[in-house]
Short mmCIF file of C-alpha atoms in Angstrom, two decimals:
data_model
loop_
_atom_site.label_atom_id
_atom_site.label_comp_id
_atom_site.label_asym_id
_atom_site.label_seq_id
_atom_site.Cartn_x
_atom_site.Cartn_y
_atom_site.Cartn_z
CA SER A 28 -66.81 45.32 -83.97
CA GLN A 29 -67.08 48.97 -82.90
CA GLU A 30 -70.87 48.91 -83.45
CA LEU A 31 -71.13 45.76 -81.29
CA CYS A 32 -69.23 47.44 -78.45
CA ILE A 33 -71.53 50.48 -78.61
CA ALA A 34 -74.62 48.22 -78.48
CA LEU A 35 -73.23 46.36 -75.47
CA GLU A 36 -72.50 49.62 -73.66
CA GLN A 37 -76.06 50.80 -74.29
CA ASP A 38 -77.48 47.52 -72.94
CA LEU A 39 -75.26 47.84 -69.88
CA VAL A 40 -76.58 51.35 -69.21
CA LYS A 41 -80.17 50.10 -69.50
CA LEU A 42 -79.47 47.27 -67.07
CA GLN A 43 -77.97 49.66 -64.55
CA MET A 44 -80.98 52.00 -64.85
CA PHE A 45 -83.36 49.05 -64.39
CA LYS A 46 -81.37 47.87 -61.34
CA LYS A 47 -81.63 51.33 -59.75
CA ALA A 48 -85.40 51.44 -60.41
CA VAL A 49 -85.85 48.00 -58.79
CA GLU A 50 -83.79 49.03 -55.75
CA GLN A 51 -85.80 52.25 -55.38
CA ARG A 52 -89.14 50.38 -55.58
CA THR A 53 -87.88 47.83 -53.04
CA ARG A 54 -87.06 50.62 -50.58
CA GLU A 55 -90.52 52.13 -51.10
CA LEU A 56 -92.25 48.79 -50.46
CA ARG A 57 -90.22 48.29 -47.27
CA LYS A 58 -91.29 51.71 -45.99
CA GLU A 59 -94.93 50.95 -46.80
CA GLY A 60 -94.68 47.62 -44.99
CA GLU A 61 -93.21 49.30 -41.90
CA LEU A 62 -96.04 51.85 -41.87
CA ILE A 63 -98.67 49.10 -42.12
CA ARG A 64 -97.08 47.18 -39.24
CA GLU A 65 -97.04 50.30 -37.07
CA ASN A 66 -100.71 51.00 -37.81
CA LEU A 67 -101.66 47.42 -36.97
CA LYS A 68 -99.89 47.70 -33.61
CA GLN A 69 -101.81 50.86 -32.75
CA GLU A 70 -105.23 49.63 -33.86
CA ARG A 71 -107.16 47.13 -31.72
CA PRO A 72 -108.98 44.43 -33.74
CA LEU A 73 -112.76 44.84 -33.71
CA SER A 74 -114.38 41.74 -32.23
CA ILE A 75 -117.84 40.37 -32.92
CA ALA A 76 -118.96 41.67 -29.53
CA ASP A 77 -117.80 45.19 -30.50
CA GLU A 78 -119.75 45.02 -33.75
CA VAL A 79 -122.89 43.99 -31.91
CA THR A 80 -122.43 46.77 -29.35
CA CYS A 81 -121.96 49.37 -32.08
CA SER A 82 -125.08 48.42 -34.01
CA VAL A 83 -127.51 47.22 -31.35
CA GLY A 84 -128.59 50.76 -30.40
CA ALA A 85 -129.93 51.38 -33.88
CA LEU A 86 -131.92 48.15 -34.23
CA PRO A 87 -135.75 48.13 -33.98
CA GLU A 88 -136.92 47.66 -30.39
CA LYS A 89 -138.54 44.33 -29.50
CA SER A 90 -140.29 43.14 -26.37
CA MET A 91 -138.25 40.24 -24.98
CA VAL A 92 -138.77 37.74 -22.17
CA PHE A 93 -136.55 34.99 -20.78
CA LYS A 94 -138.07 31.51 -21.35
CA GLY A 95 -135.48 29.46 -19.46
CA LEU A 96 -133.29 28.34 -22.38
CA VAL A 97 -129.54 28.52 -21.65
CA THR A 98 -126.89 27.78 -24.27
CA SER A 99 -123.13 27.39 -24.13
CA LYS A 100 -120.72 30.20 -24.90
CA GLU A 101 -119.44 28.35 -27.99
CA ASP A 102 -122.88 28.73 -29.63
CA MET A 103 -123.03 32.53 -29.21
CA ASN A 104 -121.91 33.42 -32.72
CA LYS A 105 -123.85 30.74 -34.59
CA LEU A 106 -126.79 31.52 -36.82
CA MET A 107 -129.87 29.55 -35.81
CA LEU A 108 -131.90 28.24 -38.77
CA ILE A 109 -135.59 27.35 -38.48
CA PRO A 110 -136.35 25.19 -41.54
CA ARG A 111 -139.57 25.78 -43.46
CA ILE A 112 -139.52 23.43 -46.44
CA HIS A 113 -141.99 23.61 -49.34
CA TYR A 114 -142.53 20.13 -50.73
CA PRO A 115 -144.35 19.60 -54.09
CA LEU A 116 -147.27 17.20 -53.78
CA LEU A 117 -148.32 15.74 -57.14
CA GLY A 118 -151.82 14.66 -58.07
CA GLY A 119 -152.84 11.16 -57.00
CA SER A 120 -150.81 11.28 -53.80
CA ALA A 121 -151.29 11.97 -50.10
CA LEU A 122 -149.14 12.85 -47.13
CA ILE A 123 -150.00 11.20 -43.84
CA THR A 124 -148.33 11.98 -40.49
CA PHE A 125 -148.79 9.55 -37.63
CA GLU A 126 -148.54 10.40 -33.96
CA LYS A 127 -145.85 7.74 -33.47
CA ALA A 128 -142.78 7.16 -35.64
CA GLU A 129 -142.96 3.36 -35.25
CA VAL A 130 -146.36 3.32 -36.99
CA ALA A 131 -144.95 5.20 -39.98
CA GLN A 132 -142.04 2.73 -40.08
CA ARG A 133 -144.45 -0.24 -40.20
CA ILE A 134 -146.42 1.35 -43.04
CA LEU A 135 -143.18 1.91 -45.01
CA GLU A 136 -142.01 -1.66 -44.46
CA MET A 137 -145.29 -3.02 -45.87
CA LYS A 138 -144.80 -0.80 -49.00
CA GLU A 139 -148.10 -1.69 -50.74
CA HIS A 140 -151.51 -1.22 -49.12
CA VAL A 141 -154.99 -2.26 -50.27
CA VAL A 142 -157.52 0.38 -49.24
CA GLU A 143 -161.25 -0.42 -49.24
CA LEU A 144 -163.50 2.32 -50.55
CA THR A 145 -167.24 2.94 -50.49
CA CYS A 146 -167.99 3.61 -54.15
CA GLY A 147 -171.80 3.58 -54.05
CA GLU A 148 -174.49 0.95 -53.66
CA GLU A 149 -173.53 -0.99 -56.78
CA LEU A 150 -169.80 -1.12 -55.95
CA ASP A 151 -169.81 -1.73 -52.23
CA HIS A 152 -166.39 -3.38 -52.04
CA CYS A 153 -164.18 -1.23 -54.28
CA ARG A 154 -160.46 -1.54 -53.48
CA VAL A 155 -157.41 0.43 -54.59
CA ARG A 156 -153.70 -0.29 -54.19
CA VAL A 157 -151.44 2.52 -53.00
CA GLN A 158 -147.69 2.65 -52.45
CA ALA A 159 -146.07 3.96 -49.27
CA VAL A 160 -142.69 5.66 -49.71
CA PRO A 161 -140.53 7.68 -47.28
CA VAL A 162 -140.39 11.46 -47.38
CA GLU A 163 -136.87 12.83 -47.75
CA LEU A 164 -136.15 16.56 -47.66
CA LEU A 165 -133.09 18.65 -48.45
CA MET A 166 -132.21 20.55 -45.27
CA PRO A 167 -129.58 23.29 -44.81
CA SER A 168 -126.62 22.01 -42.79
CA ALA A 169 -124.33 25.04 -43.09
CA LEU A 170 -124.92 28.63 -44.17
CA GLU A 171 -122.65 31.62 -44.67
CA MET A 172 -123.99 35.12 -45.27
CA GLY A 173 -122.37 38.42 -46.10
CA LEU A 174 -124.08 41.53 -44.65
CA THR A 175 -123.78 45.04 -46.06
CA GLN A 176 -125.28 48.28 -44.81
CA SER A 177 -126.89 50.63 -47.30
CA SER A 178 -125.31 54.10 -47.34
CA ARG A 179 -128.51 55.85 -48.49
CA SER A 180 -131.38 53.85 -46.95
CA ILE A 181 -132.97 53.76 -43.49
CA LEU A 182 -135.63 51.65 -41.79
CA VAL A 183 -138.44 53.50 -40.00
CA SER A 184 -140.15 51.43 -37.27
CA ASP A 185 -142.49 51.92 -34.29
CA LEU A 186 -144.95 53.51 -36.70
CA PRO A 187 -148.27 54.71 -35.27
CA SER A 188 -151.53 52.91 -36.07
CA LEU A 189 -153.49 55.68 -37.75
CA GLY A 190 -155.97 53.55 -39.68
CA ILE A 191 -154.99 55.09 -43.01
CA PRO A 192 -153.95 53.32 -46.25
CA GLN A 193 -150.28 52.38 -46.63
CA GLU A 194 -149.80 54.73 -49.57
CA ALA A 195 -151.12 57.64 -47.53
CA LEU A 196 -148.71 56.82 -44.70
CA LEU A 197 -145.82 56.58 -47.16
CA ASP A 198 -146.74 60.00 -48.60
CA LYS A 199 -146.69 61.59 -45.15
CA LEU A 200 -143.35 60.00 -44.23
CA GLU A 201 -141.79 61.03 -47.54
CA LEU A 202 -143.03 64.59 -47.05
CA PHE A 203 -141.52 64.78 -43.56
CA PHE A 204 -138.16 63.18 -44.35
CA SER A 205 -137.69 65.16 -47.57
CA LYS A 206 -137.31 68.39 -45.57
CA THR A 207 -133.77 69.40 -44.62
CA LYS A 208 -135.01 71.11 -41.44
CA ASN A 209 -136.07 67.64 -40.22
CA GLY A 210 -132.63 66.22 -40.97
CA GLY A 211 -133.76 64.63 -44.21
CA GLY A 212 -133.25 65.14 -47.92
CA GLU A 213 -134.70 64.24 -51.30
CA VAL A 214 -136.36 60.81 -51.08
CA GLU A 215 -135.54 58.61 -54.05
CA SER A 216 -137.85 55.69 -53.17
CA ARG A 217 -140.03 54.40 -50.35
CA GLU A 218 -141.34 50.91 -49.58
CA PHE A 219 -143.61 49.44 -46.93
CA LEU A 220 -142.23 46.09 -45.68
CA ASP A 221 -145.30 43.98 -44.95
CA ASP A 222 -143.40 41.23 -43.13
CA SER A 223 -142.03 43.61 -40.48
CA GLY A 224 -144.40 46.60 -40.54
CA GLN A 225 -141.43 48.91 -41.24
CA VAL A 226 -140.83 51.45 -43.98
CA MET A 227 -137.63 51.63 -46.01
CA LEU A 228 -136.69 55.10 -47.27
CA THR A 229 -133.87 55.64 -49.76
CA PHE A 230 -132.39 59.12 -50.21
CA SER A 231 -130.81 60.58 -53.34
CA GLU A 232 -127.67 61.84 -51.59
CA ASP A 233 -125.06 60.30 -49.30
CA GLY A 234 -124.83 61.39 -45.69
CA VAL A 235 -128.56 61.89 -45.03
CA ALA A 236 -129.21 58.33 -43.90
CA GLU A 237 -126.11 58.28 -41.69
CA GLN A 238 -127.17 61.41 -39.77
CA LEU A 239 -130.67 60.08 -39.18
CA ILE A 240 -129.37 56.70 -37.97
CA GLU A 241 -127.11 58.48 -35.46
CA ARG A 242 -130.17 60.18 -33.96
CA GLY A 243 -131.86 56.79 -33.42
CA HIS A 244 -135.29 58.28 -32.70
CA ILE A 245 -137.10 61.21 -34.25
CA GLN A 246 -140.48 62.86 -33.72
CA VAL A 247 -142.52 62.83 -36.90
CA PHE A 248 -145.45 65.17 -37.54
CA ILE A 249 -148.25 63.32 -39.33
CA GLY A 250 -151.38 65.38 -39.79
CA LYS A 251 -152.13 67.05 -36.46
CA GLY A 252 -150.28 64.43 -34.42
CA LYS A 253 -146.67 64.06 -33.33
CA TYR A 254 -145.23 60.55 -33.05
CA GLU A 255 -141.80 59.20 -32.11
CA VAL A 256 -140.43 56.63 -34.56
CA LYS A 257 -137.19 54.66 -34.55
CA ILE A 258 -134.54 54.98 -37.26
CA SER A 259 -132.41 51.92 -37.99
CA PRO A 260 -129.75 51.05 -40.59
CA CYS A 261 -130.92 49.12 -43.62
CA MET A 262 -128.97 45.86 -43.87
CA SER A 263 -128.96 43.47 -46.83
CA GLY A 264 -127.49 39.99 -46.91
CA ASN A 265 -126.31 37.61 -49.59
CA ILE A 266 -125.80 33.89 -49.13
CA THR A 267 -122.16 33.17 -49.88
CA ASP A 268 -122.22 29.46 -49.09
CA LEU A 269 -125.05 26.98 -48.52
CA GLN A 270 -124.61 23.27 -47.81
CA LEU A 271 -127.53 20.82 -47.83
CA GLN A 272 -128.09 17.36 -46.44
CA THR A 273 -130.87 14.80 -46.89
CA SER A 274 -133.19 14.36 -43.92
CA SER A 275 -135.99 11.80 -43.51
CA CYS A 276 -139.32 12.53 -41.84
CA PRO A 277 -139.75 9.80 -39.20
CA ARG A 278 -143.52 10.25 -38.71
CA THR A 279 -144.63 11.16 -42.25
CA VAL A 280 -145.35 8.82 -45.17
CA LEU A 281 -146.05 9.64 -48.82
CA LEU A 282 -148.84 7.61 -50.46
CA THR A 283 -148.72 7.41 -54.27
CA GLY A 284 -150.73 5.79 -57.05
CA ILE A 285 -154.14 6.90 -55.72
CA PRO A 286 -156.72 6.68 -58.56
CA ASP A 287 -159.40 9.30 -59.12
CA VAL A 288 -162.45 7.23 -58.10
CA LEU A 289 -163.88 9.31 -55.24
CA ASP A 290 -164.32 12.98 -54.53
CA GLU A 291 -161.56 14.66 -52.51
CA GLU A 292 -163.26 14.57 -49.11
CA SER A 293 -164.43 10.96 -49.42
CA MET A 294 -160.98 9.77 -50.49
CA ARG A 295 -159.35 11.61 -47.60
CA ASP A 296 -161.78 9.99 -45.13
CA ALA A 297 -161.23 6.52 -46.62
CA LEU A 298 -157.44 6.81 -46.37
CA GLU A 299 -157.57 8.05 -42.80
CA ILE A 300 -159.93 5.25 -41.72
CA HIS A 301 -157.70 2.61 -43.32
CA PHE A 302 -154.41 3.81 -41.85
CA GLN A 303 -155.84 4.25 -38.37
CA LYS A 304 -156.61 0.53 -38.06
CA GLY A 305 -154.08 -1.23 -35.87
CA SER A 306 -155.02 -4.58 -37.44
CA LEU A 307 -153.65 -3.26 -40.76
CA GLY A 308 -150.42 -1.96 -39.23
CA GLY A 309 -151.71 1.58 -38.78
CA GLY A 310 -152.17 3.87 -35.80
CA GLU A 311 -153.37 7.29 -34.69
CA VAL A 312 -153.18 9.79 -37.54
CA ASP A 313 -152.00 13.30 -36.75
CA THR A 314 -152.61 14.94 -40.15
CA LEU A 315 -153.51 13.77 -43.64
CA ASP A 316 -153.79 15.68 -46.89
CA TYR A 317 -154.70 14.35 -50.32
CA VAL A 318 -154.26 15.89 -53.80
CA PRO A 319 -156.49 14.41 -56.55
CA LEU A 320 -155.21 13.56 -60.02
CA GLY A 321 -154.91 16.58 -62.28
CA GLN A 322 -154.01 18.90 -59.40
CA VAL A 323 -150.76 19.93 -57.72
CA GLY A 324 -150.25 20.94 -54.10
CA VAL A 325 -147.45 22.24 -51.92
CA ALA A 326 -146.88 20.80 -48.45
CA VAL A 327 -145.09 22.96 -45.88
CA PHE A 328 -142.76 21.11 -43.47
CA THR A 329 -141.63 22.73 -40.22
CA GLU A 330 -139.40 21.52 -37.42
CA ASP A 331 -141.00 18.76 -35.32
#
């Protein structure tokens, strides 16, 4: 009985100590919450317009001109997508685009077409049956991207046209930006971006890229010349969400089941002649491309 009382007293002491610890932590959390609320009151939220204003001065310069397109204010913060779809074209098929959508619709409604071919003197009236099916593409309907700025990399643009190999230009830029007297530091890597004509330099230490970006422009000595280049932040983006939807091509038809009986050029001519005839439901052909059996092609679709 005495041992039980001692055990209960010990448990009671532990409970009291635990209660005090909980109360102390609660008070600490309340103080932290009050500090956070005070900081939020003092700080003004950074809007999208502020972000654009802060970064626009460091972006590569572009020549711009107004073309007369006006959009609503609600569309300001939307990302405009220009689709460029790569569509596999298997052997024994052709893609044909008509000038008018109603012609393509007639061809699809007929489904099967008998095309007359010129197969030589002995087989003057050779015919083949081809199937007409619609072309459906997966198009992006919604896209979300997350952008991050590299802490050690910069983009160098407005580079001079010196008529020297890319590697030689990269060597000269690395030599210039590796010197601390020029505001640079040890260059870890360099890369020429063919799609933009810019150079990406990555430094070994933090802080170098930030100082150069703040300057915006810098005069670079290359050989005996002195040239002003632009320094911009290096941004990278990751797609966080992508939604797709099926879209039909109103003027384009896929022809399948084409046998390998003529050479490529002759078959293309025969198909175009057939589908241009109004008496057979056809009409003016805008473009036509044919892939023979045993080969594979890729058709590139852009916005109409």
